[in-house]
Amino acid sequence: MILYKANIIFTREKDSFDIIENGYVAVDNGRVVGVSTDPGTWDRYDEIIDYGDRLLIPAMNDMHVHAPQYRNQAIAMDLELLPWLNNYTFPEEAKYASVEYAERMYRRFVHDLWRFGTMRTVAFATIHLESTRLLMNLFSEAGMGALVGKVDMDRNAIDALHESVIQAVAKNEALIAEWNDPNGLVRPIITPRFIPSCSPQMLRACGELAWRYRLPVQSHLSENASEIAWVRELEPESKNYGDAYDRYGLFGQTPTIMAHCVYTAGDELELMSHRNVMVAHCPTSNLNLSSGMAPIRTFLDKGVKVGLGSDISGGHDLSILRMMVYAIQVSKMYYSRDKSKRFLSLSEAFWLATKSAGSFFGRVGSFEPGYEFDALVIDDSDLNHDNYSLTNRLERFIYLGDDRHIVARYCRGREIPEPRVLD
Ligand code: GUN
Ligand code: FE
């Protein structure tokens, strides 16, 4: 058992921080045993790792990101969703037919997740088997947790990104055979891109794969007004966009996470709540693609689980720490329009990024007993020039800090070294 000593901050509940000044987290076999101000709490331990006056917080979780859009980060943000996909995103994703190209980009992507302290990621890859397998291997070699989706799509994109249902199922099954260890850090997730990209046959096949192999599901839901109108035309029998997924077994039949949900309300929200579908809230993407503002307070009041996602390259910022700031700011704009929807507090945003998001991976995102020890050590000494309180120090790091303040990263109890990139 190892004791980590530092100023410990986490969120058991969304409305307040648990703070242990000069405290200890005891970790055994990758899991938290407990927290205390007194190392004598535990009879026996092997070692104390003393991080002094630094902050020790749970690591970040990115609940929605497109790995193959990394080259497009922070460019091409002059269109709304559908023309943006056609003009910028699909042509870039087609390049991942080349494993050499994929390796160059994916190594950089995994490296930069590490850099910003994201230890668990729910990622879209592309339709390509070899490149997707490579991405899974890179996460695995790095020791970082990931649910990686080989993307399934067979209509309304470009020929290079279309494949038959039979091909899609075969590729998924190849990856599942290699990676479906329920305790594995890296696992497959069934990933129909979104309803407009998938024929009914493809959606049905995805639902069947998820059920047969008990795998989680990710997709996009109610992001943009034109997209929603299109789904209504494509799926006239469905009561709403969420119901369209539900009819194919893709809405909570196995653990499901849906990105955006900007326009989710009424029956769709009821179904989401009933089926325990998680929302991946991607505030920068919703700003850049002028999609709108997701009703996060409504989701929280309904008990719908929410995590934060960078959604590169709809979103431009890979840092989930910074995503907390955007989520708070967007919630304030929402509140300015509707004063009944209280904006997010700092502890709520922190909880969304850590414990709430982490629940999708099991017991991740907190320092309560039994949680996997995923943690960041923060040296904020240059921001702490006048004896700020620990809560103020955390807030200043979240608003003002960057990757240079993160001096150690842990995933499942293991310190994660810097992953290698290609020149
Ligand atoms: N909907 C379908 N595909 C995508 C994508 O790549 N990014 C975003 N933001 N929305 C999508
Ligand atoms: Fe997305």
XYZ file of C-alpha atoms and ligand atoms in Angstrom:
435
model
C 0.000 0.000 0.000
C 1.244 3.482 -0.901
C 0.259 6.742 0.782
C 0.192 9.895 -1.327
C 0.540 13.082 0.709
C -0.682 16.426 -0.648
C -3.627 18.833 -0.448
C -6.424 16.533 -1.545
C -9.522 17.812 -3.318
C -12.376 15.776 -4.825
C -16.194 15.777 -5.019
C -18.193 13.004 -3.386
C -21.313 15.053 -4.112
C -21.803 17.757 -6.706
C -22.560 20.611 -4.323
C -19.388 20.695 -2.259
C -15.699 19.863 -2.346
C -14.127 17.279 -0.046
C -10.876 18.925 1.017
C -8.156 17.340 3.113
C -5.374 19.824 3.731
C -1.997 18.085 4.087
C -3.789 14.771 3.833
C -3.051 11.256 2.666
C -4.701 9.031 0.071
C -3.989 5.359 0.683
C -3.831 3.267 -2.490
C -3.571 -0.504 -2.715
C -3.579 -2.492 -5.931
C -4.589 0.557 -7.951
C -7.599 1.361 -5.762
C -8.187 3.954 -3.084
C -8.378 2.506 0.430
C -9.257 5.798 2.082
C -8.236 9.377 2.850
C -7.052 10.785 6.168
C -5.016 13.557 7.768
C -3.146 10.933 9.814
C -0.931 8.241 8.279
C -1.425 6.290 11.512
C -4.941 5.534 10.225
C -3.392 2.552 8.444
C -1.377 -0.091 10.358
C 0.891 -0.963 7.508
C 2.047 0.771 4.364
C 5.040 0.386 2.102
C 5.850 3.957 1.230
C 4.784 7.589 1.523
C 5.094 9.657 -1.660
C 5.163 13.232 -0.421
C 3.880 15.865 -2.854
C 4.232 18.587 -0.223
C 2.050 21.633 -0.798
C 0.794 20.483 -4.196
C -2.823 19.713 -5.025
C -3.954 16.137 -5.634
C -7.187 15.833 -7.625
C -8.953 13.079 -9.604
C -7.781 12.878 -13.236
C -9.882 14.188 -16.117
C -12.274 12.138 -18.286
C -13.061 13.178 -21.873
C -16.463 11.677 -22.648
C -16.628 12.585 -26.342
C -13.787 13.212 -28.773
C -12.994 12.365 -32.405
C -9.381 11.165 -32.512
C -9.140 11.401 -36.347
C -10.203 15.052 -36.309
C -7.094 16.068 -34.354
C -5.374 17.608 -37.374
C -8.428 19.847 -37.863
C -8.286 21.184 -34.298
C -8.849 24.936 -34.222
C -9.336 25.317 -37.967
C -12.408 25.279 -40.202
C -14.978 26.692 -37.819
C -16.958 28.798 -40.258
C -19.853 26.399 -40.896
C -22.681 24.713 -39.036
C -22.718 20.965 -38.432
C -23.875 19.385 -41.703
C -21.804 21.418 -44.195
C -18.895 21.308 -41.702
C -18.986 17.493 -41.795
C -19.074 17.405 -45.595
C -16.438 20.034 -46.240
C -13.855 19.427 -43.533
C -14.498 16.371 -41.415
C -15.272 13.542 -43.827
C -12.291 14.287 -46.126
C -9.941 14.281 -43.106
C -11.330 11.017 -41.719
C -10.904 9.340 -45.117
C -7.115 9.762 -44.707
C -7.154 7.136 -41.942
C -7.195 4.424 -44.581
C -3.432 4.979 -44.239
C -2.068 3.473 -41.026
C 1.107 5.541 -41.430
C -0.896 8.756 -41.398
C -2.981 7.434 -38.511
C 0.103 6.620 -36.459
C 1.535 10.112 -36.828
C -1.728 11.785 -35.826
C -2.927 9.297 -33.207
C 0.381 9.362 -31.321
C 0.140 13.133 -31.093
C -3.487 12.857 -29.974
C -2.788 10.344 -27.177
C 0.234 12.380 -26.096
C -1.818 15.531 -25.797
C -4.606 13.845 -23.822
C -1.860 12.810 -21.401
C -0.490 16.331 -21.403
C -3.819 17.815 -20.283
C -4.367 15.178 -17.604
C -7.096 13.162 -19.345
C -6.642 9.586 -18.187
C -9.933 8.153 -19.531
C -11.360 8.874 -22.942
C -14.459 7.890 -24.900
C -13.290 8.243 -28.490
C -14.612 7.955 -32.020
C -12.049 6.561 -34.472
C -12.996 6.014 -38.149
C -14.465 3.164 -40.195
C -10.940 1.747 -40.703
C -9.968 -1.444 -38.878
C -6.169 -1.103 -38.878
C -6.132 2.525 -37.751
C -8.689 1.856 -35.024
C -6.681 -1.101 -33.742
C -3.610 1.143 -33.734
C -5.381 3.783 -31.652
C -6.396 1.102 -29.128
C -2.820 -0.141 -28.968
C -1.506 3.381 -28.392
C -3.861 3.938 -25.446
C -2.970 0.537 -24.072
C 0.790 1.084 -24.394
C 0.397 4.464 -22.708
C -1.498 2.858 -19.803
C -4.423 5.234 -20.269
C -8.068 4.128 -20.182
C -10.215 4.391 -23.306
C -13.412 3.222 -24.896
C -12.632 3.359 -28.607
C -15.282 3.155 -31.311
C -14.704 1.907 -34.812
C -17.171 4.231 -36.509
C -20.079 2.626 -38.371
C -21.647 4.527 -41.276
C -23.031 3.565 -44.690
C -24.886 6.551 -46.163
C -24.902 10.313 -46.746
C -21.158 10.854 -46.409
C -18.482 10.204 -49.054
C -17.777 6.886 -50.763
C -14.478 6.485 -48.953
C -16.323 6.414 -45.618
C -19.098 4.039 -46.650
C -18.964 0.289 -46.160
C -21.455 -2.578 -46.126
C -23.138 -3.736 -42.944
C -21.320 -7.065 -43.342
C -17.948 -5.324 -43.478
C -18.788 -3.158 -40.480
C -19.884 -6.145 -38.388
C -16.783 -8.152 -39.346
C -14.446 -5.305 -38.348
C -16.248 -4.765 -35.049
C -16.082 -8.474 -34.277
C -12.363 -8.562 -35.041
C -11.733 -5.755 -32.521
C -14.100 -7.280 -29.970
C -12.245 -10.608 -30.176
C -8.985 -8.785 -29.452
C -10.104 -6.319 -26.824
C -13.228 -7.385 -25.001
C -11.756 -8.049 -21.559
C -14.340 -6.595 -19.155
C -11.501 -5.449 -16.837
C -9.365 -4.070 -19.643
C -8.386 -0.408 -19.561
C -8.994 -0.182 -23.306
C -12.219 -1.592 -24.699
C -14.428 -1.301 -27.780
C -17.592 0.792 -27.803
C -20.259 0.381 -30.492
C -20.322 3.603 -32.510
C -22.977 4.310 -35.135
C -21.938 7.823 -36.204
C -25.449 9.303 -36.046
C -28.812 8.483 -37.614
C -28.203 10.364 -40.909
C -25.006 8.323 -41.507
C -26.527 4.898 -40.834
C -29.132 2.893 -42.753
C -31.758 1.080 -40.676
C -29.846 -2.158 -41.378
C -26.624 -0.635 -40.018
C -28.397 0.672 -36.913
C -29.971 -2.720 -36.289
C -26.601 -4.446 -36.684
C -25.052 -2.016 -34.189
C -27.788 -2.676 -31.643
C -27.319 -6.420 -32.072
C -23.545 -6.181 -31.610
C -23.918 -4.120 -28.446
C -26.385 -6.613 -26.991
C -24.561 -9.777 -28.052
C -21.226 -8.647 -26.608
C -22.673 -6.498 -23.788
C -20.780 -3.478 -25.038
C -21.473 0.197 -24.414
C -22.802 2.466 -27.157
C -21.935 6.034 -28.147
C -23.386 8.381 -30.736
C -24.625 11.942 -31.331
C -28.083 13.177 -30.344
C -30.091 16.345 -31.025
C -27.097 18.572 -31.696
C -28.331 20.900 -34.419
C -31.723 22.038 -35.768
C -31.084 20.970 -39.403
C -29.807 17.593 -38.244
C -32.926 17.009 -36.139
C -35.216 17.961 -39.049
C -33.308 15.521 -41.274
C -33.659 12.694 -38.737
C -37.401 13.360 -38.635
C -37.516 12.804 -42.425
C -35.309 9.718 -42.298
C -37.144 8.081 -39.394
C -40.766 9.218 -39.744
C -42.034 6.410 -37.490
C -39.940 7.512 -34.530
C -41.419 9.827 -31.910
C -38.137 11.718 -31.594
C -34.398 11.367 -32.312
C -33.747 9.392 -29.124
C -36.632 7.066 -29.923
C -35.036 6.395 -33.326
C -31.946 5.006 -31.554
C -34.138 3.153 -29.086
C -35.941 1.254 -31.836
C -32.607 -0.247 -32.878
C -31.486 -1.134 -29.340
C -29.107 1.795 -29.082
C -30.554 3.824 -26.236
C -29.681 2.364 -22.852
C -30.150 -1.336 -23.603
C -26.424 -1.388 -22.755
C -24.607 1.585 -21.122
C -25.043 4.456 -23.565
C -23.536 7.906 -23.929
C -24.912 10.513 -26.326
C -23.004 13.646 -27.288
C -24.600 17.103 -27.209
C -28.347 16.702 -26.494
C -28.682 20.457 -27.050
C -32.360 20.174 -28.013
C -33.304 17.177 -25.854
C -36.590 17.824 -24.029
C -40.051 16.322 -23.475
C -40.425 12.624 -24.360
C -36.801 12.340 -25.463
C -35.623 13.586 -22.079
C -38.035 11.262 -20.268
C -36.730 8.289 -22.230
C -33.150 9.326 -21.591
C -33.772 9.550 -17.879
C -35.675 6.274 -17.810
C -32.927 4.441 -19.723
C -30.037 5.990 -17.795
C -28.419 7.369 -20.957
C -25.478 9.660 -20.176
C -25.016 13.059 -21.828
C -21.559 14.070 -23.080
C -21.775 17.854 -22.805
C -19.442 19.565 -25.278
C -19.778 23.308 -24.712
C -16.966 24.482 -27.036
C -18.272 22.390 -29.906
C -21.761 23.780 -29.379
C -20.287 27.305 -29.485
C -18.028 26.779 -32.526
C -20.668 25.060 -34.668
C -23.293 27.522 -33.364
C -25.369 24.526 -32.327
C -26.859 26.044 -29.174
C -26.713 25.666 -25.406
C -27.527 22.310 -23.800
C -29.942 22.422 -20.825
C -27.496 21.009 -18.285
C -29.411 22.220 -15.206
C -32.522 20.455 -16.482
C -30.516 17.242 -16.944
C -29.109 17.467 -13.423
C -32.532 18.192 -11.908
C -33.903 15.120 -13.725
C -31.057 12.941 -12.454
C -29.710 12.415 -15.989
C -25.966 11.682 -15.816
C -23.699 14.198 -17.533
C -19.974 14.213 -18.352
C -17.851 16.703 -20.292
C -16.376 16.177 -23.764
C -13.915 18.144 -25.884
C -15.483 16.957 -29.179
C -12.351 17.819 -31.138
C -12.626 19.183 -33.837
C -16.113 20.638 -33.449
C -14.590 21.705 -30.141
C -11.158 23.349 -30.310
C -9.808 22.719 -26.803
C -8.595 19.303 -25.611
C -8.368 20.325 -21.946
C -11.220 19.023 -19.795
C -10.067 21.406 -17.060
C -10.784 24.269 -19.424
C -14.031 22.528 -20.445
C -15.276 23.090 -16.884
C -14.841 26.831 -17.431
C -16.740 26.746 -20.735
C -19.505 24.644 -19.183
C -19.911 27.178 -16.377
C -19.860 30.122 -18.786
C -22.387 28.561 -21.177
C -24.640 27.751 -18.211
C -24.503 31.439 -17.278
C -25.651 32.467 -20.758
C -28.449 29.903 -20.464
C -29.381 31.354 -17.081
C -29.377 34.888 -18.480
C -32.203 33.740 -20.803
C -34.009 31.609 -18.214
C -33.552 32.626 -14.594
C -35.168 29.410 -13.361
C -32.102 27.469 -14.530
C -29.394 28.172 -11.964
C -25.911 28.228 -13.506
C -23.281 25.610 -12.648
C -21.120 26.067 -9.585
C -17.411 25.235 -9.622
C -17.950 22.073 -7.581
C -20.708 20.968 -9.956
C -18.478 21.444 -13.009
C -15.650 19.578 -11.251
C -18.002 16.744 -10.314
C -19.256 16.519 -13.925
C -15.682 16.140 -15.195
C -14.588 13.646 -12.532
C -17.073 11.536 -10.553
C -20.124 11.899 -12.791
C -18.204 11.197 -16.015
C -16.060 8.543 -14.348
C -19.105 6.442 -13.484
C -19.219 5.384 -17.154
C -15.927 3.493 -16.598
C -16.892 1.887 -13.273
C -15.580 3.341 -10.008
C -13.539 6.210 -11.405
C -13.373 9.934 -10.646
C -13.306 10.123 -6.847
C -11.031 9.276 -3.922
C -13.697 7.339 -2.049
C -12.761 3.796 -0.942
C -12.826 1.312 -3.820
C -12.313 3.923 -6.535
C -9.541 3.353 -9.039
C -6.715 5.778 -8.311
C -6.790 8.110 -11.329
C -5.148 11.337 -10.179
C -3.291 14.500 -11.104
C -0.669 16.277 -9.032
C -0.799 20.048 -9.542
C 2.063 22.413 -8.781
C 0.303 25.773 -8.700
C 3.018 27.616 -6.754
C 3.303 30.359 -9.405
C -0.464 30.994 -9.143
C -0.475 30.945 -5.339
C 1.377 34.167 -4.617
C -0.707 35.276 -1.651
C -1.831 32.329 0.472
C -5.072 31.574 -1.297
C -7.480 29.051 0.241
C -7.359 25.563 -1.258
C -10.686 26.115 -3.043
C -9.386 29.384 -4.496
C -6.176 27.626 -5.555
C -8.171 24.953 -7.370
C -10.365 27.567 -9.032
C -7.354 29.598 -10.162
C -5.680 26.490 -11.554
C -8.848 25.559 -13.460
C -9.307 29.078 -14.867
C -5.666 30.144 -15.275
C -3.554 27.007 -15.236
C -2.434 24.746 -18.033
C -0.601 21.493 -18.661
C 2.639 22.911 -17.266
C 1.112 22.836 -13.800
C 0.413 19.092 -13.983
C 3.504 17.412 -12.556
C 2.305 13.804 -12.245
C -0.536 11.724 -13.676
C -1.898 8.410 -12.425
C -4.269 5.952 -14.049
C -5.430 2.879 -12.115
C -2.699 3.484 -9.572
C 0.145 3.584 -12.070
C 2.118 6.769 -12.751
C 1.820 7.394 -16.483
C 4.991 8.531 -18.268
C 4.909 10.824 -21.298
C 3.807 8.847 -24.382
C 6.127 8.921 -27.382
C 5.261 10.911 -30.527
C 6.716 10.503 -34.027
C 8.716 13.459 -35.414
N -22.471 14.360 -35.840
C -22.066 13.356 -36.650
N -20.741 13.339 -36.793
C -20.272 14.348 -36.032
C -18.952 14.840 -35.763
O -17.942 14.338 -36.237
N -18.867 15.903 -34.907
C -19.969 16.466 -34.354
N -19.805 17.497 -33.531
N -21.210 16.046 -34.609
C -21.344 14.993 -35.433
Fe -18.866 14.564 -31.972
